[in-house]
PDB file of C-alpha atoms in Angstrom:
ATOM      1  CA  MET A   1     180.922 107.376  83.779  1.00 87.00           C
ATOM      2  CA  ALA A   2     184.464 106.266  84.617  1.00 95.00           C
ATOM      3  CA  VAL A   3     186.416 103.238  83.463  1.00 97.00           C
ATOM      4  CA  ARG A   4     187.686 101.205  86.422  1.00 98.00           C
ATOM      5  CA  ALA A   5     189.547  97.930  86.873  1.00 98.00           C
ATOM      6  CA  VAL A   6     188.333  95.250  89.266  1.00 98.00           C
ATOM      7  CA  ARG A   7     190.567  92.399  90.371  1.00 97.00           C
ATOM      8  CA  GLY A   8     189.637  88.996  91.664  1.00 97.00           C
ATOM      9  CA  ALA A   9     190.898  85.470  92.198  1.00 97.00           C
ATOM     10  CA  VAL A  10     189.803  82.049  93.329  1.00 98.00           C
ATOM     11  CA  GLN A  11     191.737  78.888  94.110  1.00 98.00           C
ATOM     12  CA  LEU A  12     190.277  75.729  92.607  1.00 98.00           C
ATOM     13  CA  GLU A  13     190.208  72.554  94.676  1.00 97.00           C
ATOM     14  CA  ARG A  14     190.902  70.412  91.602  1.00 97.00           C
ATOM     15  CA  ASP A  15     191.579  70.771  87.889  1.00 98.00           C
ATOM     16  CA  GLU A  16     188.228  69.715  86.422  1.00 97.00           C
ATOM     17  CA  ALA A  17     186.224  71.635  83.816  1.00 96.00           C
ATOM     18  CA  GLY A  18     182.955  71.509  85.768  1.00 95.00           C
ATOM     19  CA  HIS A  19     184.634  72.705  88.937  1.00 97.00           C
ATOM     20  CA  MET A  20     186.350  75.532  87.036  1.00 96.00           C
ATOM     21  CA  ARG A  21     183.006  76.634  85.569  1.00 95.00           C
ATOM     22  CA  GLU A  22     181.450  76.704  89.055  1.00 96.00           C
ATOM     23  CA  GLN A  23     184.314  78.656  90.588  1.00 97.00           C
ATOM     24  CA  VAL A  24     184.624  81.171  87.731  1.00 97.00           C
ATOM     25  CA  GLU A  25     180.863  81.737  87.874  1.00 95.00           C
ATOM     26  CA  GLU A  26     181.038  82.313  91.635  1.00 96.00           C
ATOM     27  CA  LEU A  27     183.957  84.733  91.238  1.00 97.00           C
ATOM     28  CA  LEU A  28     182.431  86.703  88.377  1.00 96.00           C
ATOM     29  CA  THR A  29     179.028  86.852  90.066  1.00 95.00           C
ATOM     30  CA  ALA A  30     180.647  88.146  93.272  1.00 96.00           C
ATOM     31  CA  VAL A  31     182.588  90.818  91.350  1.00 96.00           C
ATOM     32  CA  LEU A  32     179.387  92.037  89.688  1.00 95.00           C
ATOM     33  CA  GLU A  33     177.223  91.928  92.822  1.00 96.00           C
ATOM     34  CA  ARG A  34     179.743  93.550  95.187  1.00 97.00           C
ATOM     35  CA  ASN A  35     180.276  96.410  92.760  1.00 97.00           C
ATOM     36  CA  GLY A  36     176.644  96.859  91.692  1.00 97.00           C
ATOM     37  CA  LEU A  37     177.471  95.947  88.093  1.00 96.00           C
ATOM     38  CA  THR A  38     175.677  94.169  85.269  1.00 94.00           C
ATOM     39  CA  ALA A  39     177.068  92.503  82.165  1.00 92.00           C
ATOM     40  CA  ASP A  40     176.341  95.754  80.279  1.00 94.00           C
ATOM     41  CA  ASP A  41     178.888  97.539  82.493  1.00 96.00           C
ATOM     42  CA  LEU A  42     181.689  95.161  81.471  1.00 97.00           C
ATOM     43  CA  ILE A  43     184.165  96.440  78.897  1.00 97.00           C
ATOM     44  CA  SER A  44     186.490  93.413  78.893  1.00 97.00           C
ATOM     45  CA  ILE A  45     187.884  90.736  81.189  1.00 98.00           C
ATOM     46  CA  TRP A  46     191.404  89.328  81.242  1.00 98.00           C
ATOM     47  CA  PHE A  47     191.657  85.912  82.933  1.00 98.00           C
ATOM     48  CA  THR A  48     194.850  84.189  83.979  1.00 98.00           C
ATOM     49  CA  ALA A  49     195.347  80.665  85.264  1.00 98.00           C
ATOM     50  CA  THR A  50     198.304  79.056  86.958  1.00 98.00           C
ATOM     51  CA  PRO A  51     200.256  76.580  84.784  1.00 98.00           C
ATOM     52  CA  ASP A  52     198.784  73.590  86.638  1.00 98.00           C
ATOM     53  CA  LEU A  53     195.264  74.233  85.273  1.00 98.00           C
ATOM     54  CA  HIS A  54     194.544  72.419  82.003  1.00 97.00           C
ATOM     55  CA  SER A  55     190.881  71.362  82.093  1.00 97.00           C
ATOM     56  CA  ASP A  56     189.238  74.425  80.538  1.00 96.00           C
ATOM     57  CA  PHE A  57     189.660  78.076  79.630  1.00 96.00           C
ATOM     58  CA  PRO A  58     188.380  80.413  82.367  1.00 96.00           C
ATOM     59  CA  ALA A  59     186.907  82.623  79.623  1.00 95.00           C
ATOM     60  CA  ALA A  60     184.925  79.674  78.249  1.00 92.00           C
ATOM     61  CA  ALA A  61     183.582  79.072  81.732  1.00 89.00           C
ATOM     62  CA  ALA A  62     182.587  82.742  82.021  1.00 91.00           C
ATOM     63  CA  ARG A  63     180.875  82.688  78.605  1.00 87.00           C
ATOM     64  CA  GLY A  64     178.727  79.776  79.705  1.00 82.00           C
ATOM     65  CA  ILE A  65     177.166  81.353  82.785  1.00 79.00           C
ATOM     66  CA  GLY A  66     174.402  83.003  80.804  1.00 75.00           C
ATOM     67  CA  ILE A  67     174.391  86.595  82.055  1.00 78.00           C
ATOM     68  CA  GLY A  68     174.556  88.272  78.651  1.00 80.00           C
ATOM     69  CA  MET A  69     178.299  88.342  78.099  1.00 83.00           C
ATOM     70  CA  ALA A  70     178.238  87.467  74.412  1.00 85.00           C
ATOM     71  CA  ASP A  71     179.551  90.928  73.465  1.00 90.00           C
ATOM     72  CA  VAL A  72     182.182  91.225  76.224  1.00 95.00           C
ATOM     73  CA  PRO A  73     185.743  90.575  75.003  1.00 96.00           C
ATOM     74  CA  LEU A  74     187.395  87.891  77.130  1.00 96.00           C
ATOM     75  CA  LEU A  75     191.034  86.815  77.069  1.00 97.00           C
ATOM     76  CA  CYS A  76     192.980  84.065  78.828  1.00 97.00           C
ATOM     77  CA  ALA A  77     196.679  83.917  79.645  1.00 98.00           C
ATOM     78  CA  GLN A  78     198.926  81.756  81.770  1.00 98.00           C
ATOM     79  CA  GLU A  79     200.414  83.076  85.006  1.00 97.00           C
ATOM     80  CA  LEU A  80     204.171  82.970  85.496  1.00 96.00           C
ATOM     81  CA  ASP A  81     205.380  79.638  86.852  1.00 95.00           C
ATOM     82  CA  ILE A  82     206.917  80.911  90.097  1.00 95.00           C
ATOM     83  CA  GLU A  83     208.266  78.420  92.607  1.00 96.00           C
ATOM     84  CA  GLY A  84     206.159  78.403  95.759  1.00 95.00           C
ATOM     85  CA  ALA A  85     203.205  80.246  94.199  1.00 95.00           C
ATOM     86  CA  MET A  86     199.697  79.244  95.207  1.00 97.00           C
ATOM     87  CA  PRO A  87     198.517  76.407  92.919  1.00 98.00           C
ATOM     88  CA  ARG A  88     195.287  76.143  90.891  1.00 98.00           C
ATOM     89  CA  VAL A  89     194.441  79.861  90.862  1.00 98.00           C
ATOM     90  CA  VAL A  90     192.244  81.683  88.363  1.00 98.00           C
ATOM     91  CA  ARG A  91     192.590  85.462  88.431  1.00 98.00           C
ATOM     92  CA  LEU A  92     190.595  88.116  86.621  1.00 98.00           C
ATOM     93  CA  LEU A  93     191.044  91.754  85.755  1.00 98.00           C
ATOM     94  CA  ALA A  94     187.728  93.232  84.657  1.00 98.00           C
ATOM     95  CA  HIS A  95     187.505  96.638  83.001  1.00 98.00           C
ATOM     96  CA  VAL A  96     184.154  98.220  83.787  1.00 98.00           C
ATOM     97  CA  GLU A  97     182.149 101.398  83.416  1.00 97.00           C
ATOM     98  CA  THR A  98     180.948 102.626  86.790  1.00 97.00           C
ATOM     99  CA  GLU A  99     180.212 105.701  88.865  1.00 96.00           C
ATOM    100  CA  LEU A 100     182.169 104.190  91.775  1.00 96.00           C
ATOM    101  CA  PRO A 101     185.375 105.981  92.740  1.00 96.00           C
ATOM    102  CA  LYS A 102     188.525 103.839  92.813  1.00 94.00           C
ATOM    103  CA  SER A 103     188.405 103.752  96.593  1.00 93.00           C
ATOM    104  CA  ARG A 104     184.982 102.041  96.548  1.00 95.00           C
ATOM    105  CA  ILE A 105     185.809  99.293  94.058  1.00 96.00           C
ATOM    106  CA  ALA A 106     185.384  95.892  95.729  1.00 96.00           C
ATOM    107  CA  HIS A 107     188.139  93.517  94.644  1.00 96.00           C
ATOM    108  CA  VAL A 108     187.076  89.910  95.223  1.00 96.00           C
ATOM    109  CA  TYR A 109     189.383  87.149  96.432  1.00 96.00           C
ATOM    110  CA  LEU A 110     187.424  84.021  97.311  1.00 96.00           C
ATOM    111  CA  GLY A 111     188.416  81.280  99.715  1.00 90.00           C
ATOM    112  CA  ALA A 112     192.138  80.585 100.066  1.00 92.00           C
ATOM    113  CA  ALA A 113     192.874  83.137  97.318  1.00 93.00           C
ATOM    114  CA  ALA A 114     192.190  85.897  99.868  1.00 90.00           C
ATOM    115  CA  ALA A 115     195.753  85.281 101.071  1.00 89.00           C
ATOM    116  CA  LEU A 116     197.062  86.576  97.727  1.00 88.00           C
ATOM    117  CA  ARG A 117     196.051  90.177  98.399  1.00 80.00           C
ATOM    118  CA  LYS A 118     195.149  90.649 102.039  1.00 70.00           C
ATOM    119  CA  ASP A 119     195.500  94.387 101.496  1.00 74.00           C
ATOM    120  CA  ILE A 120     192.570  94.619  99.049  1.00 69.00           C
ATOM    121  CA  ALA A 121     190.589  91.377  99.455  1.00 56.00           C
ATOM    122  CA  GLN A 122     186.950  91.994 100.362  1.00 57.00           C
TER     123      GLN A 122
END
């Protein structure tokens, strides 16, 4: 079993806790489904949010989705405040155990966030 990293991002329409929970759940669910993973395959997840998001912690949103992530270490950080950067973006970097080779990892960029990494967005 190999340790791999999976990236993902989503742009929120608005800075509201309920909306963040919905979007983080959609992103995390897509990462798991597209890579054939379960919560047991997760080693840790690092979330970042752009400086304009204040309503909730992405990790708190992930904890609340009820897929057995109580033992998965989660961490939040703030993205750099770069002029002209896409606003209201939550990103994740998930470390997972999987048999997939690096070339088959599905990185997930939902909605407008697909523009962030056109080279790897699925």
